[in-house]
PDB file of C-alpha atoms in Angstrom:
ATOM      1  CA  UNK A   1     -17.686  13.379   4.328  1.00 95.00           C
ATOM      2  CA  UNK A   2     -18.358   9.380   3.776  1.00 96.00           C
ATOM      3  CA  UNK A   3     -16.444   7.846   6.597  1.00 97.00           C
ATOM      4  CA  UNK A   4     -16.253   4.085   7.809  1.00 98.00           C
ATOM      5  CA  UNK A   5     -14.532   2.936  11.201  1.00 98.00           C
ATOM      6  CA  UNK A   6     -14.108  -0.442  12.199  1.00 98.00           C
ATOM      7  CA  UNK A   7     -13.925  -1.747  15.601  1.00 98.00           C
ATOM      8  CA  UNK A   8     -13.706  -4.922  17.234  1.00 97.00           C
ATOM      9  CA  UNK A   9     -10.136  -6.638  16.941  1.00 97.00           C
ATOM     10  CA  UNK A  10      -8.455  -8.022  19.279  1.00 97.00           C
ATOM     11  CA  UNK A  11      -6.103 -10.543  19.978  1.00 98.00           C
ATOM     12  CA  UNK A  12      -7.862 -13.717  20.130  1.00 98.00           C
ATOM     13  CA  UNK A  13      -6.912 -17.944  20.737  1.00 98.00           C
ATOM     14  CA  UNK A  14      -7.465 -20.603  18.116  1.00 98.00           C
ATOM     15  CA  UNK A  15     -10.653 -21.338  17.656  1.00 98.00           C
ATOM     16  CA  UNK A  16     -11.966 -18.382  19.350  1.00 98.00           C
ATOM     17  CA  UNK A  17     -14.522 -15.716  18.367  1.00 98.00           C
ATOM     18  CA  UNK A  18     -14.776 -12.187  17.561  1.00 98.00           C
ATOM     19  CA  UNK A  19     -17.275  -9.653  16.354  1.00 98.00           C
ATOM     20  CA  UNK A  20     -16.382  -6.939  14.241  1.00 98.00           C
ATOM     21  CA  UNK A  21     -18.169  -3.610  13.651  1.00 98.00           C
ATOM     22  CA  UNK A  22     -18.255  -0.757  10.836  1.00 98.00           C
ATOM     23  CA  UNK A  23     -20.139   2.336  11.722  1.00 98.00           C
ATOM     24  CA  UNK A  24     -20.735   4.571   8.371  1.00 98.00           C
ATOM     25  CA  UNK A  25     -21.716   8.094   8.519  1.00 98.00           C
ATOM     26  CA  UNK A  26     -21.816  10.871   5.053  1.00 97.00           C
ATOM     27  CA  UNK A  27     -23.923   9.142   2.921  1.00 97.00           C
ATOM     28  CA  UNK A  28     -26.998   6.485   2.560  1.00 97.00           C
ATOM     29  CA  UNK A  29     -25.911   3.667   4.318  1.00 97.00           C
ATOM     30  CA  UNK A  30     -29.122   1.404   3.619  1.00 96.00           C
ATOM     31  CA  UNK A  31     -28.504   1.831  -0.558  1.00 97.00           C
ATOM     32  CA  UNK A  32     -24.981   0.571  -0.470  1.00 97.00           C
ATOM     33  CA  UNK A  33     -23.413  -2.689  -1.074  1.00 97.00           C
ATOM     34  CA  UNK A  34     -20.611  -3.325   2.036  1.00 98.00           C
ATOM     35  CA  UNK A  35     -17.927  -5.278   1.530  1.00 98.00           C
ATOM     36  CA  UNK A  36     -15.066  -6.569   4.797  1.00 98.00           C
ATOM     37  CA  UNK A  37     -11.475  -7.136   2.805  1.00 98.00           C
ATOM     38  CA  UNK A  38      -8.953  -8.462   4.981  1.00 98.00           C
ATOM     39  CA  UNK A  39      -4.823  -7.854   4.826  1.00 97.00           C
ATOM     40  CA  UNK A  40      -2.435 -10.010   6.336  1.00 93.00           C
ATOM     41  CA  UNK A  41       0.508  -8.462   7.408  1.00 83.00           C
ATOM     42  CA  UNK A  42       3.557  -6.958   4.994  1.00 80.00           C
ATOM     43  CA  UNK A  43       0.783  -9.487   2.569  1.00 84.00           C
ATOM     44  CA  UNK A  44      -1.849  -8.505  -0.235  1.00 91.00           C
ATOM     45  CA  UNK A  45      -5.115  -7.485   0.105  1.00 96.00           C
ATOM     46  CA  UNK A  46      -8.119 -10.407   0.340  1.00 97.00           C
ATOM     47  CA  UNK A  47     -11.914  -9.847  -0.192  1.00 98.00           C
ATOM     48  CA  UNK A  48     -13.766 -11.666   2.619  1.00 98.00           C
ATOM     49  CA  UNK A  49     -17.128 -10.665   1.834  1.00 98.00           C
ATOM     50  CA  UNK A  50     -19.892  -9.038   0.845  1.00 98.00           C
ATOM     51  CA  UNK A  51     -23.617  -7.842   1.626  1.00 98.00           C
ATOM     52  CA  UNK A  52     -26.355  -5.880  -0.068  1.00 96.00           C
ATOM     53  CA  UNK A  53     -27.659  -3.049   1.007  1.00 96.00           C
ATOM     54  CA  UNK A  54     -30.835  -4.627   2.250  1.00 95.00           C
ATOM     55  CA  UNK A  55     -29.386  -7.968   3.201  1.00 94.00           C
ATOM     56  CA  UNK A  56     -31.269  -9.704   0.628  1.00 95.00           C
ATOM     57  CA  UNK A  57     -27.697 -11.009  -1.084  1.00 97.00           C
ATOM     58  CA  UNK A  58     -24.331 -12.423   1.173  1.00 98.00           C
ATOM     59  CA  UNK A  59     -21.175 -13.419  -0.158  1.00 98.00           C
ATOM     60  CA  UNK A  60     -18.031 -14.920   1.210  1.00 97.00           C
ATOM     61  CA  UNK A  61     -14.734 -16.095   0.102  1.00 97.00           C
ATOM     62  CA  UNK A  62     -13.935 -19.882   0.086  1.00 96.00           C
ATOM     63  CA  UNK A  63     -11.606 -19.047   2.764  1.00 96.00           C
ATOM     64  CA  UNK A  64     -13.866 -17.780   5.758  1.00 97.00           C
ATOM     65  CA  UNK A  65     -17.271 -19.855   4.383  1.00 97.00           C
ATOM     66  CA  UNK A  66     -19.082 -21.609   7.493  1.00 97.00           C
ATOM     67  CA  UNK A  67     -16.904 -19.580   9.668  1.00 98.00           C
ATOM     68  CA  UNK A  68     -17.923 -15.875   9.012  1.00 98.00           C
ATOM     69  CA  UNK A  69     -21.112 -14.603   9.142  1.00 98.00           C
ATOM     70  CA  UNK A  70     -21.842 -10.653   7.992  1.00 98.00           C
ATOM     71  CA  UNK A  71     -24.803  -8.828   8.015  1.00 98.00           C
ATOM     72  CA  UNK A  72     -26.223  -5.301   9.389  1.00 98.00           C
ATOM     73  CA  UNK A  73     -28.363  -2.609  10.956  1.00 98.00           C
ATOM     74  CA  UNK A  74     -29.336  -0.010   8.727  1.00 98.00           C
ATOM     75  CA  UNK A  75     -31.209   1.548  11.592  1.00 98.00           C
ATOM     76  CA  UNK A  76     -27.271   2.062  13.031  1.00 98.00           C
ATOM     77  CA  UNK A  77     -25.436   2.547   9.718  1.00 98.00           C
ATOM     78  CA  UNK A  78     -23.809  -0.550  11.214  1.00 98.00           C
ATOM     79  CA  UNK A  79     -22.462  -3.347   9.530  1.00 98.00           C
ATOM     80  CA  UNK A  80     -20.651  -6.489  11.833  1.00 98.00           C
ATOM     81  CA  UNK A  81     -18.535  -9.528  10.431  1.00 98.00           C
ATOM     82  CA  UNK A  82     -18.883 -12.812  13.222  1.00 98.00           C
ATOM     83  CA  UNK A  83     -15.828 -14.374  13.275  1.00 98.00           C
ATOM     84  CA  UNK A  84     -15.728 -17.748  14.644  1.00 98.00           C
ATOM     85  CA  UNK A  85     -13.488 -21.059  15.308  1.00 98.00           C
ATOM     86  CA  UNK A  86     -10.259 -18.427  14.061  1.00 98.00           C
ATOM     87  CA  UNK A  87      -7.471 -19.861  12.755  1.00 97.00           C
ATOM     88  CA  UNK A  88      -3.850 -18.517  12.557  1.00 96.00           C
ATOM     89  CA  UNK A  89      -4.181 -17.703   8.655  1.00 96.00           C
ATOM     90  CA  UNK A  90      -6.986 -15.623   9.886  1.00 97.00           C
ATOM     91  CA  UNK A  91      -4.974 -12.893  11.442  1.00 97.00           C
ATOM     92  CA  UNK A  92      -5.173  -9.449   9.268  1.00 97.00           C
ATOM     93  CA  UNK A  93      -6.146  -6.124   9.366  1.00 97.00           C
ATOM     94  CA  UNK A  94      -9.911  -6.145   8.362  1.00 98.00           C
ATOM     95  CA  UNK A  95     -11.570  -3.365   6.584  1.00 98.00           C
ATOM     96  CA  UNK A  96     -15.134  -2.663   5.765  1.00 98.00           C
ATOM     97  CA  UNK A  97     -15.111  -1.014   2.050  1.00 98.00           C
ATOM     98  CA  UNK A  98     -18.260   0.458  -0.017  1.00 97.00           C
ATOM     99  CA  UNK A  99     -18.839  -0.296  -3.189  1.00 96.00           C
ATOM    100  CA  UNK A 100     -20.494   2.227  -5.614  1.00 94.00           C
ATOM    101  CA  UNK A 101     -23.656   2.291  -6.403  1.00 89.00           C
ATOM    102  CA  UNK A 102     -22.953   2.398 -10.573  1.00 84.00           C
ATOM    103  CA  UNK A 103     -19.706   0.821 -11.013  1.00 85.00           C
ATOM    104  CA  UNK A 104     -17.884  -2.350  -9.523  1.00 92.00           C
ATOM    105  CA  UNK A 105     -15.439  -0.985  -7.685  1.00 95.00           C
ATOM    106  CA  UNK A 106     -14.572   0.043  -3.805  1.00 96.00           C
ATOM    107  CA  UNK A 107     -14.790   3.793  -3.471  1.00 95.00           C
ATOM    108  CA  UNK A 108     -14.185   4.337   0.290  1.00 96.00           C
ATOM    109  CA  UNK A 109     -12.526   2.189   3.174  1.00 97.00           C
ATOM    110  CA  UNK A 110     -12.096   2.624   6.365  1.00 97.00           C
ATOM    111  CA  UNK A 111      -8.918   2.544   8.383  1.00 96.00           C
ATOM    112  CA  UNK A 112      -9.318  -1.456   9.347  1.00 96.00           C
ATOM    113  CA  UNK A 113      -8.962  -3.355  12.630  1.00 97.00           C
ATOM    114  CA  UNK A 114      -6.444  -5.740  13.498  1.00 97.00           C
ATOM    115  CA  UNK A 115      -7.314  -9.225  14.304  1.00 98.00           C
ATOM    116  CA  UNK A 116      -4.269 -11.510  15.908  1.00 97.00           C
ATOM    117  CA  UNK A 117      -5.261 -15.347  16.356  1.00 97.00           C
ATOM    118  CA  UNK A 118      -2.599 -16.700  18.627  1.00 97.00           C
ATOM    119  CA  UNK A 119      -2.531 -18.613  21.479  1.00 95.00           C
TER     120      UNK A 119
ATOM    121  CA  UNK B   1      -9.814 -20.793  -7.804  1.00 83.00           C
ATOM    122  CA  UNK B   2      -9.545 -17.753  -9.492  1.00 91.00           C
ATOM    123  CA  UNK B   3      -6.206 -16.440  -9.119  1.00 95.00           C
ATOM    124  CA  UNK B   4      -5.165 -12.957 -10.011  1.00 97.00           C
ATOM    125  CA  UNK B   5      -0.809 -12.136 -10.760  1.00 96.00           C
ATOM    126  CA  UNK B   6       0.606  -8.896 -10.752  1.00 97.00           C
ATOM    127  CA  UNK B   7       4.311  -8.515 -10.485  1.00 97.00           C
ATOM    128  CA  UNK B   8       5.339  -9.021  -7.120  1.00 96.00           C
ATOM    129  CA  UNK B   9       7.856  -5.455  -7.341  1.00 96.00           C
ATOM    130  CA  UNK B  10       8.838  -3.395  -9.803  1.00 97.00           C
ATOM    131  CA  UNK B  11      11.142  -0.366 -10.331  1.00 96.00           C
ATOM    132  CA  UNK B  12      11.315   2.826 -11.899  1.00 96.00           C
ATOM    133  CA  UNK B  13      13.420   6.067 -12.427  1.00 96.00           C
ATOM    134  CA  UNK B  14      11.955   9.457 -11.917  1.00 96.00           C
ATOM    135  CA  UNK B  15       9.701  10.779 -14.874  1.00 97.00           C
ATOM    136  CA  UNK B  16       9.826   7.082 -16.230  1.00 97.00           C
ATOM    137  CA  UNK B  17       6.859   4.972 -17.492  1.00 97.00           C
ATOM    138  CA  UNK B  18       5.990   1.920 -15.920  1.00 97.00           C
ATOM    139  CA  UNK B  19       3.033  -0.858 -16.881  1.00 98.00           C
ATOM    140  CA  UNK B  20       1.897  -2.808 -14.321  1.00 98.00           C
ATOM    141  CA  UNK B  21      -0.097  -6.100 -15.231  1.00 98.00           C
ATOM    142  CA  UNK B  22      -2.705  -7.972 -13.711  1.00 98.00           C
ATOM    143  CA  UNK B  23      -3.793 -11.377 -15.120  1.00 97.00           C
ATOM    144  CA  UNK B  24      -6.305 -14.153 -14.391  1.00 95.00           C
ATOM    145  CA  UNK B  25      -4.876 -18.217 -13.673  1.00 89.00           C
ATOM    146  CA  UNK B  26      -7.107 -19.122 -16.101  1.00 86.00           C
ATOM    147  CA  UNK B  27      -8.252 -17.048 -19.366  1.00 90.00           C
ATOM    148  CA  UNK B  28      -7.813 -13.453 -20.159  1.00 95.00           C
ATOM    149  CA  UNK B  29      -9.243 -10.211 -18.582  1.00 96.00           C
ATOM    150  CA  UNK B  30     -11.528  -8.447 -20.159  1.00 95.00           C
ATOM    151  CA  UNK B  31     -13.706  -5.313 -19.358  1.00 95.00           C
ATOM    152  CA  UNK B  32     -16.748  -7.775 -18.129  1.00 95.00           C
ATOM    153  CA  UNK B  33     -14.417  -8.143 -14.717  1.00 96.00           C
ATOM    154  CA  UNK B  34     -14.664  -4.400 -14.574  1.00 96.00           C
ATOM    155  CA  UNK B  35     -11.010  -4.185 -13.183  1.00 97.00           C
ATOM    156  CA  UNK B  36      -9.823  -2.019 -11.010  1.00 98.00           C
ATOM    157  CA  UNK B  37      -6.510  -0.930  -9.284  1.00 98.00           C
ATOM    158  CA  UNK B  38      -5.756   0.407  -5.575  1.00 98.00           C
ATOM    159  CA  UNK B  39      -2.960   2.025  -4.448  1.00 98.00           C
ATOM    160  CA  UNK B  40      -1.834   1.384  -0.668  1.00 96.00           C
ATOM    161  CA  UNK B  41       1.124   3.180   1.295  1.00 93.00           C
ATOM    162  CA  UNK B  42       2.788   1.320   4.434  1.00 89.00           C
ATOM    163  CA  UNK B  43      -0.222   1.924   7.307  1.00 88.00           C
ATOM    164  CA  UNK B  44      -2.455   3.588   5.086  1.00 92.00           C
ATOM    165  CA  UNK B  45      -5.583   2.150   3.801  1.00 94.00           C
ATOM    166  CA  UNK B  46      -6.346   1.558  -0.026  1.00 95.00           C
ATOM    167  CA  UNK B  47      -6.892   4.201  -2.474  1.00 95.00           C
ATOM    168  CA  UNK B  48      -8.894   3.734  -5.330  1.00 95.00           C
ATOM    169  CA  UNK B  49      -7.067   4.735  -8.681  1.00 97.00           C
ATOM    170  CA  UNK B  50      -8.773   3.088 -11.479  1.00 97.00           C
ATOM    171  CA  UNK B  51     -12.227   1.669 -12.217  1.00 97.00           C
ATOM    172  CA  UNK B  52     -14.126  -0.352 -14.959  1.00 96.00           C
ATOM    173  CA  UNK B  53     -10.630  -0.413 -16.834  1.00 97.00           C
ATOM    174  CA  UNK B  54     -10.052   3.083 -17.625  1.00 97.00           C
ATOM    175  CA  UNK B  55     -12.248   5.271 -15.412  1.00 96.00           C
ATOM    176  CA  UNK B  56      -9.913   7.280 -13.258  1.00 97.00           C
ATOM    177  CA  UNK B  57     -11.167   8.589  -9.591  1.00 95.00           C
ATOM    178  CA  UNK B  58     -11.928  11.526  -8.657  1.00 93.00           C
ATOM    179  CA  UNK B  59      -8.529  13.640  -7.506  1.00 95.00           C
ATOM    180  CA  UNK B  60      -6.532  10.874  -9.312  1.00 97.00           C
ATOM    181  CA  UNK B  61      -3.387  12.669 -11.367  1.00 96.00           C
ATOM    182  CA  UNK B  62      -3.531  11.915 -15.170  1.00 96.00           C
ATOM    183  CA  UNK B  63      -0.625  10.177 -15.022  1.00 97.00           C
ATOM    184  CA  UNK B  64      -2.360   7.508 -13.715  1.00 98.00           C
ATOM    185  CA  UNK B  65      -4.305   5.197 -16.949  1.00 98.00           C
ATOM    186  CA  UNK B  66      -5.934   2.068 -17.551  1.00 98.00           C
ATOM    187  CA  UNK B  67      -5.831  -0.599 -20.007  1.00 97.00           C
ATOM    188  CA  UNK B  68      -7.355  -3.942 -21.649  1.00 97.00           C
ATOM    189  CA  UNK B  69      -3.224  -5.424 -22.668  1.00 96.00           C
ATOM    190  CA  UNK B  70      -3.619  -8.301 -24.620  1.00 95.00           C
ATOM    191  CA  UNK B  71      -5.545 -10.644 -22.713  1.00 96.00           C
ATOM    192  CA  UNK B  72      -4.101  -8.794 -18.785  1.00 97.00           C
ATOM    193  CA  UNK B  73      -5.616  -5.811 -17.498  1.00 98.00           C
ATOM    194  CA  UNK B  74      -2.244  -2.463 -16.778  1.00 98.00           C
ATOM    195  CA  UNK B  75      -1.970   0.262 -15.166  1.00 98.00           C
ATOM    196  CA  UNK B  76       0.174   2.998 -16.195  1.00 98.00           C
ATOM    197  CA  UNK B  77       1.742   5.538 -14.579  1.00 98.00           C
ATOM    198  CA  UNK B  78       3.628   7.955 -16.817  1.00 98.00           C
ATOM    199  CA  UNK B  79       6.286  10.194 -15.724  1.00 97.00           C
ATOM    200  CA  UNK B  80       6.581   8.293 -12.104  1.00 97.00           C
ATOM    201  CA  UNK B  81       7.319  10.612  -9.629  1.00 96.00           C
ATOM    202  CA  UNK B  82       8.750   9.627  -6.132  1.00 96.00           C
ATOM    203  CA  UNK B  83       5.573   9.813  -4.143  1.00 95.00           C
ATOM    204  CA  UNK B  84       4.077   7.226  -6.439  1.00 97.00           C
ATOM    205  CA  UNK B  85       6.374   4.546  -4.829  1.00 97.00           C
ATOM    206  CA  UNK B  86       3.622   2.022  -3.023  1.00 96.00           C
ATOM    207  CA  UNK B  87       1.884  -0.789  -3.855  1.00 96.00           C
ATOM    208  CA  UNK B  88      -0.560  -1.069  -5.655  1.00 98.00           C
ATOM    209  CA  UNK B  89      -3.495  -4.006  -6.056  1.00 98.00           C
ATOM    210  CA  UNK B  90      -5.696  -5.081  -9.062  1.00 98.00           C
ATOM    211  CA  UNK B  91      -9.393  -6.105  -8.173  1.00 98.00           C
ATOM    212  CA  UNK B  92     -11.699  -8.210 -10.779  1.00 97.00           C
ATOM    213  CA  UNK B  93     -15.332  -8.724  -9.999  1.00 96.00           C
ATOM    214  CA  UNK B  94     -15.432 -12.395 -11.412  1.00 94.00           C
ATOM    215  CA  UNK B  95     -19.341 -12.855 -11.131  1.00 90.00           C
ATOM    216  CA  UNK B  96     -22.210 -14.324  -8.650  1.00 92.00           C
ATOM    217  CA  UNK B  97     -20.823 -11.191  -6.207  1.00 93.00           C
ATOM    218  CA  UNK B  98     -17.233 -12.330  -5.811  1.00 95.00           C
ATOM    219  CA  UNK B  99     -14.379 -10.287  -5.770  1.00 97.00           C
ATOM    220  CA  UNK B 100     -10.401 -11.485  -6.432  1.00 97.00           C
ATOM    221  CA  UNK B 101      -7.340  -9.068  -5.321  1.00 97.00           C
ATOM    222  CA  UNK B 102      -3.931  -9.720  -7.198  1.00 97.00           C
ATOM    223  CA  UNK B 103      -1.000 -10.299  -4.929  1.00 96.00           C
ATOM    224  CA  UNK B 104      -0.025  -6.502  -5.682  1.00 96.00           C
ATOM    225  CA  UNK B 105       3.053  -5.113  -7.231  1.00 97.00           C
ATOM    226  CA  UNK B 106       5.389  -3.081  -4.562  1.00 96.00           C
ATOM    227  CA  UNK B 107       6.723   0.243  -6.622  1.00 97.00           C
ATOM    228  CA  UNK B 108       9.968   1.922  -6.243  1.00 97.00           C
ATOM    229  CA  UNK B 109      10.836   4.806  -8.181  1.00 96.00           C
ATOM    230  CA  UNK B 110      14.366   5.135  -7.955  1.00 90.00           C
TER     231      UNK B 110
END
């Protein structure tokens, strides 16, 4: 069974830092493409970014650019997002989400982490 | 910036039809942003419905389709039944390995 679980929120001050962790377990992890989407609450969904399954290609939204840093350890199905200098507008649930290997889409997500920036 | 619309609600009666629409700020969608649509229930985490337009997931009831509109990507459920009332979220792949969610549509069936 594919299964993702993040960990790592926390409630956090303005310009503060946090990591954030997915562990994936049930299939390949080193072949897929990750991806950390991002809901603020009772608001819409929000890709935040996105890295390849051997690091070689990292994306992020105009949003969290020079602030977020994701990568991974395919030795520990593990993949992280650094979050730092937070701001309010950055407080969401986070998920990590796979996308398939043959189609552009997000085929499994995990349950997400909540992330409250507030001083 | 690429920005995505769907209808911020939208209702329906029991065993009705209902399109939902997702549409880009600027120019139409086509199949190249391989859209697809996510359904999400109060503390749950997305499910995926749709993919590449029309591709239905695995376990996904027929009732659910997809759909090139005019120039906005839909998703149609067809005979609506009352555990279909959620929200649900359009994604587009818009190239050079970005993704943009719409604002999602919030269904009642009613």
């Amino acid at each position: 069974e594919v299964q993702l679980v993040e960990s790592g929120g926390g409630l956090v001050k303005p310009g503060g830092s946090l990591r954030l962790s997915c562990v994936a377990s049930g299939f390949t992890f080193n072949t897929y493409t990750i991806n950390w989407v991002r809901q603020t609450p009772g608001k819409g969904l929000e890709w935040v970014s996105s890295i390849t399954s051997s690091s070689g290609y990292i994306y992020y939204a105009d949003s969290v650019k020079g602030r977020f840093t994701i990568s991974r350890d395919n030795a520990k199905n593990s993949l992280y997002l650094q979050m730092d200098n937070l701001r309010a507008e950055d407080t969401a649930v986070y998920y990590c989400a796979r996308k398939t290997i043959s189609a552009r889409h997000f085929d499994y997500w995990g349950q997400g982490t909540l992330v409250t920036v507030s001083s | 910036q690429t920005v995505v619309t769907q209808e911020p609600s939208f209702s329906v009666s029991p065993g009705g039809t209902v399109t939902l629409t997702c549409a880009l700020s600027s120019g139409s969608v086509s199949s190249s942003y391989y859209p697809s649509w996510y359904q999400q229930s109060p503390g749950q985490a997305p499910r995926t419905l749709i993919y590449s337009t029309n591709t239905r997931s695995s376990g996904v009831p027929d009732r659910f389709s997809g759909s090139i509109l005019g120039d906005k990507a839909v998703l149609i459920i067809t005979g609506a039944q009352a555990e279909d009332e959620s929200s649900y979220y359009c994604l587009l792949y818009v190239g050079s390995g970005l993704w943009v969610f719409g604002g999602g549509t919030k269904l009642t069936v009613l």
